[in-house]
C-alpha positions as a printed Julia matrix, in Angstrom:
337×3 Matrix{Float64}:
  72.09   93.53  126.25
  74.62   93.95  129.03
  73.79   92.74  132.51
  75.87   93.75  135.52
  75.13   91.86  138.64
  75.68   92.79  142.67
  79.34   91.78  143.64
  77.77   89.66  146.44
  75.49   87.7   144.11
  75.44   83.97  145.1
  76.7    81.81  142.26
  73.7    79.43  142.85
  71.23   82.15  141.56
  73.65   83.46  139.32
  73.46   80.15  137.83
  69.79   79.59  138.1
  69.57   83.2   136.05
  71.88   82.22  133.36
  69.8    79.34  133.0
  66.37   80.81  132.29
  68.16   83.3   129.77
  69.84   80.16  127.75
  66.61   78.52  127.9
  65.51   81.57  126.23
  67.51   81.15  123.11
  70.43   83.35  124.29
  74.02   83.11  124.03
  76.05   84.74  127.69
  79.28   85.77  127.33
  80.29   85.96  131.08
  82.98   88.35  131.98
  84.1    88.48  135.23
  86.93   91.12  136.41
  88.5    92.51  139.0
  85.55   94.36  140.4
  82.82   93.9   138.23
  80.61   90.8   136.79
  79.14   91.47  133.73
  76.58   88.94  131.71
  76.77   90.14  127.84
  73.67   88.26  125.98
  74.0    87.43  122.44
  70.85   87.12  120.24
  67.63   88.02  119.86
  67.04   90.18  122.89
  63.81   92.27  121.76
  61.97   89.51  123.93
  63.71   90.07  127.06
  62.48   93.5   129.24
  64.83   95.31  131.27
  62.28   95.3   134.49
  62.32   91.6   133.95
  66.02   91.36  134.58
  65.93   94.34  136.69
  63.63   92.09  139.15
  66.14   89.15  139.5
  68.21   89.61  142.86
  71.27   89.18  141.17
  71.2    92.29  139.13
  72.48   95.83  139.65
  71.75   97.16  136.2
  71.43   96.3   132.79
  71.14   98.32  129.4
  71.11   97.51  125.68
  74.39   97.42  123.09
  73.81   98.59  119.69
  76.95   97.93  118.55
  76.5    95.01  116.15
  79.83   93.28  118.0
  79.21   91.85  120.79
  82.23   89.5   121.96
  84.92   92.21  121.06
  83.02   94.57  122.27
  84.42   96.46  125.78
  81.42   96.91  126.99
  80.33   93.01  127.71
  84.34   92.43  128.63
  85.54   96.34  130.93
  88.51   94.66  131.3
  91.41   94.44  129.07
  92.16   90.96  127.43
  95.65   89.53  127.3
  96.57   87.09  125.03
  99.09   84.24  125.7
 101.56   83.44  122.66
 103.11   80.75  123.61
 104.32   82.19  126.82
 104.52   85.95  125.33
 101.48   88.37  126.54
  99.82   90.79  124.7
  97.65   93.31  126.02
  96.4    94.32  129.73
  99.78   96.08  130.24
 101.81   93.47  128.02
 103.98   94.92  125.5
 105.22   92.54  122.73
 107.11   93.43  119.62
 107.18   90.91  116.11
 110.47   91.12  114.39
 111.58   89.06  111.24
 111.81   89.66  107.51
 108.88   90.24  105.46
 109.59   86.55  103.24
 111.63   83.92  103.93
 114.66   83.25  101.67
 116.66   80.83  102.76
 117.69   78.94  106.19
 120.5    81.37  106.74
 118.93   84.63  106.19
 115.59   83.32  108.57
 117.63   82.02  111.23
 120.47   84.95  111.41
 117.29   87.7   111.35
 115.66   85.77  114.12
 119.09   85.69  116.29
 119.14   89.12  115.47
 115.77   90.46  116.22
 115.87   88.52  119.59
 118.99   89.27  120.77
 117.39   93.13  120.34
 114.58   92.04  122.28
 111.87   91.09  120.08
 109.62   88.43  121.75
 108.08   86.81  118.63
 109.96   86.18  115.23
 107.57   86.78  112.16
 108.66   85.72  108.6
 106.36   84.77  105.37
 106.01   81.85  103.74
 102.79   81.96  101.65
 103.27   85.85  100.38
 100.28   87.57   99.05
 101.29   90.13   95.94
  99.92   92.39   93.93
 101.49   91.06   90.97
 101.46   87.41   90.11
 105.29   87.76   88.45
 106.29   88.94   92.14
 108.07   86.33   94.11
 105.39   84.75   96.3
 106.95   82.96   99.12
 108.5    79.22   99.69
 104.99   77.85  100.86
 105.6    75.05  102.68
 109.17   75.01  102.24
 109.23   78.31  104.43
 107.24   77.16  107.05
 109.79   74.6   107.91
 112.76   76.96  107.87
 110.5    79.21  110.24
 109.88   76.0   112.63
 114.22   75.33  112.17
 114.74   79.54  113.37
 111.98   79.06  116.3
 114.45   75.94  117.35
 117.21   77.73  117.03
 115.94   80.87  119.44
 113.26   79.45  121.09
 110.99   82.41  119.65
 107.21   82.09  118.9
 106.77   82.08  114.75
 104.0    84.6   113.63
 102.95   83.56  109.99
 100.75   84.4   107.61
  97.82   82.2   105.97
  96.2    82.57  102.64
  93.21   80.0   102.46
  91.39   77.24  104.5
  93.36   74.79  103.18
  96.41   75.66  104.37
  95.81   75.35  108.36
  96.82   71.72  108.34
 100.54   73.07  107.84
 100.13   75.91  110.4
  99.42   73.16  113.44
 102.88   74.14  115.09
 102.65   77.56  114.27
 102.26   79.64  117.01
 100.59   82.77  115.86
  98.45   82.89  112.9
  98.29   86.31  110.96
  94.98   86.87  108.6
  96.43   89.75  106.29
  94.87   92.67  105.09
  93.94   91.2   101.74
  91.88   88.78  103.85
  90.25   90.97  106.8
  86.79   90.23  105.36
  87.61   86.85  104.08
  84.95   85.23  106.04
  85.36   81.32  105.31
  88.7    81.89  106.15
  87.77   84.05  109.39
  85.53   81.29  110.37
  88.08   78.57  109.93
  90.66   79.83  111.93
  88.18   80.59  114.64
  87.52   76.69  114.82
  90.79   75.88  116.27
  92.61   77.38  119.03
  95.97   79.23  118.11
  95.78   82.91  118.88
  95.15   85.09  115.54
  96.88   88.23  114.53
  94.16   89.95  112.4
  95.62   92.78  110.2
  92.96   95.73  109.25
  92.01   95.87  105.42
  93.18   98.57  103.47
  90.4   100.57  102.91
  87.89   99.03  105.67
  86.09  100.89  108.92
  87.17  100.05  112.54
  83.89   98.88  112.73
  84.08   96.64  109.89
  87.25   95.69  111.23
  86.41   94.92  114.76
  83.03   92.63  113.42
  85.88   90.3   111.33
  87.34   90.06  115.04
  83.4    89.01  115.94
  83.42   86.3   112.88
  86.24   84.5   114.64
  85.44   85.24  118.05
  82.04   84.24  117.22
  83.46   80.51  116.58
  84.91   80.0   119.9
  88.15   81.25  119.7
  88.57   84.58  121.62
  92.1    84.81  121.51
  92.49   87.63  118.92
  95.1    90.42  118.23
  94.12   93.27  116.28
  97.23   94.9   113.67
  96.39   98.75  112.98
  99.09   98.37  109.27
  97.84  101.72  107.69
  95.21  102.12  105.32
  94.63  103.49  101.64
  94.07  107.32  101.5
  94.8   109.9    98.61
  98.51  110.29   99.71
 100.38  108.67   97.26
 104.19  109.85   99.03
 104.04  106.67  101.2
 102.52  103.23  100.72
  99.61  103.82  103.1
  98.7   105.99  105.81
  99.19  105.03  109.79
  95.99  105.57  111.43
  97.06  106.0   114.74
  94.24  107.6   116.13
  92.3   104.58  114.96
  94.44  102.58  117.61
  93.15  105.2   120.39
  89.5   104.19  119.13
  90.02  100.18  119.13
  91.36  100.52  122.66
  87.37  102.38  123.49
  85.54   99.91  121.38
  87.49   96.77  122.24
  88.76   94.56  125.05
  91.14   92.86  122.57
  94.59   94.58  122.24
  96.0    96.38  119.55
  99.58   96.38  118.09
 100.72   98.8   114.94
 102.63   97.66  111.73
 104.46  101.09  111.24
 106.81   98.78  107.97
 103.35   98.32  105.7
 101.69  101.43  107.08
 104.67  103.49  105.43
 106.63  101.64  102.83
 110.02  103.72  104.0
 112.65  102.44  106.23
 113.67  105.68  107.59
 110.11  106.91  108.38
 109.71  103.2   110.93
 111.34  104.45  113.59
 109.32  107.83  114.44
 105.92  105.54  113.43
 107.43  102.78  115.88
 107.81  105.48  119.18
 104.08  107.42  118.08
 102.67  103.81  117.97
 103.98  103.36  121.78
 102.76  106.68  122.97
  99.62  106.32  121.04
  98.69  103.04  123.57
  99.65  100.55  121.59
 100.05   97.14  123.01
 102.9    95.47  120.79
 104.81   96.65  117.4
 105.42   94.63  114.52
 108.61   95.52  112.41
 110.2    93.97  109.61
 113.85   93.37  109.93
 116.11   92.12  106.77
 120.04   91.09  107.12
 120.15   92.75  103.72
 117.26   94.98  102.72
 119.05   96.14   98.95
 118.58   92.21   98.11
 115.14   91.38   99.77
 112.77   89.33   97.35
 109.72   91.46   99.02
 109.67   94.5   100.69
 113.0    95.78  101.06
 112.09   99.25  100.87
 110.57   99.17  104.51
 112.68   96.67  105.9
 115.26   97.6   108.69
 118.45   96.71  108.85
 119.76   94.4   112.45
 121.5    97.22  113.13
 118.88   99.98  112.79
 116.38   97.76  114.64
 118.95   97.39  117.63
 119.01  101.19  117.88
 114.94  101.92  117.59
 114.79   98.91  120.6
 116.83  100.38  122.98
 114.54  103.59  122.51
 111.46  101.69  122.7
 112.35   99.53  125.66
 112.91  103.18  127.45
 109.58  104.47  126.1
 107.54  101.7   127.04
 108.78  101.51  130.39
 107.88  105.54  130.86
 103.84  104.62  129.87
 104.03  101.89  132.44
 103.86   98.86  130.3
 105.72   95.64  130.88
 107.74   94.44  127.38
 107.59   90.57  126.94
């Protein structure tokens, strides 16, 4: 149930009112913006009738949800959220683009993409460490070993690291990362989900390849649901019966998040595709689309890339489609970070 109250409600009997619904068993997720105040109740609500709340002078209106979602859901939260990466916003405006190579290889080839990718004007530097294949003979990242060459190219550029986890067990190494990324293999991974929802880092969630928005947005819920609201949704393509590129961009499913969701939504157009030259054109739709952030991979030498080389652009390439995108973004009105 959604409750909006009167703009001049007094926060003593706003209070008082919040207090006789938690006494009732409910959860309140209070969300107050710019010009409205809005009281979304989580739980059991078949108990509570609407001329009950109606009759509280705090109250303008209220009406149920049937959404199962509740926290990521934009009708308990109008407002956009923005989400703070280590000094880097996302959403509400904030435009934020994730550069880096899709594995890490060595302390040279992490540290010159990173120079690279910022110098271009990427705000956050992603590379992988713990790389989750297909194949078991596939290389499958330098574990730990990577996450410290990550941590030596964040010193070097002063860029937020974006990385991605694998299990539960692994979030004692990812203490001084400052983005974690649940991948597509592990949307609906829930221990994990849960875990990472325990502690406070912002989380990149990437959509699974073959699962709903809906489905999508409620693994958003699991870790929301934990106490840690500061999620980023990652539209990465999903699995259709076009087999001439590695998945298929959903961008329209990006126009939907933005209608179901407060949390903001950035586009993978590397995984979505599988094809260098096709990134580009993905990367401008994305932006015109609504898109809050892009996430690209960029590899000094994409012929010679353990993983991924295929969709990996070159410094070079990703230095032209940034000037175009700094241009582009600036015509929809967004701010790049």
């Amino acid at each position: 149930m959604i409750i909006v109250l009167k703009q001049d409600a007094p926060d003593v009997q706003i209070h008082e009112f919040c207090r006789e619904l938690e006494g009732m068993g409910l959860q309140i997720n209070d969300s107050k913006g710019s010009d409205t105040h809005i009281l979304g109740l989580i739980g059991d609500t078949k108990a509570v009738a609407e001329s009950w709340v109606l009759a509280n002078p705090v109250v303008e209106t209220c009406r149920r949800v049937s959404e199962p979602y509740k926290k990521a859901n934009r009708k308990f939260h109008p407002d956009d959220s923005v989400i703070d990466v280590d000094g880097v916003k996302i959403g509400g405006g904030n435009f934020a683009v994730i550069a880096g190579p899709c594995s890490i290889e060595s302390e040279e080839q992490i540290t010159y993409c990173a120079q690279r990718v910022k110098a271009a004007g990427a705000s956050l530097l992603r590379g992988g460490a713990f790389k989750p294949r297909t194949s078991p003979y596939s290389f499958q990242g330098m574990r730990s070993e990577g996450l410290d060459l990550l941590k030596l190219a964040r010193r070097a550029t002063g860029s937020p690291i974006v990385t991605e986890i694998m299990n539960t067990e692994h979030l004692p190494l990812f203490e001084n990362v400052d983005l974690i990324q649940v991948g597509a293999r592990n949307m609906q991974n829930f221990e994990l989900l849960k875990a990472v929802g325990r502690q406070k880092k912002p989380v990149l969630l990437k959509r699974g390849l073959a699962n709903t928005l809906e489905e999508f947005v409620m693994s958003a819920e699991y870790i929301m649901a934990e106490g840690n609201e500061n999620v980023i949704l990652c539209e990465r393509g999903i699995r259709t019966f076009e087999t001439s590129m590695r998945n298929t961009l959903d961008l329209a499913g990006v126009v939907m998040l933005h209608k179901m969701t407060h949390l903001p939504v950035v586009v993978d157009p590397s995984h979505a595709c599988g094809h260098a030259w096709m990134v580009p054109q993905l990367a401008k739709a994305a932006v015109a689309a609504g898109a809050d952030g892009l996430m690209i991979e960029v590899h000094n030498n994409p012929a010679k890339a353990k993983c991924d080389g295929a969709q990996s652009l070159t410094p070079d390439q990703f230095d032209e489609l940034m000037q175009f995108v700094s241009k582009e973004v600036e015509f929809f009105g967004k701010k790049m970070n």
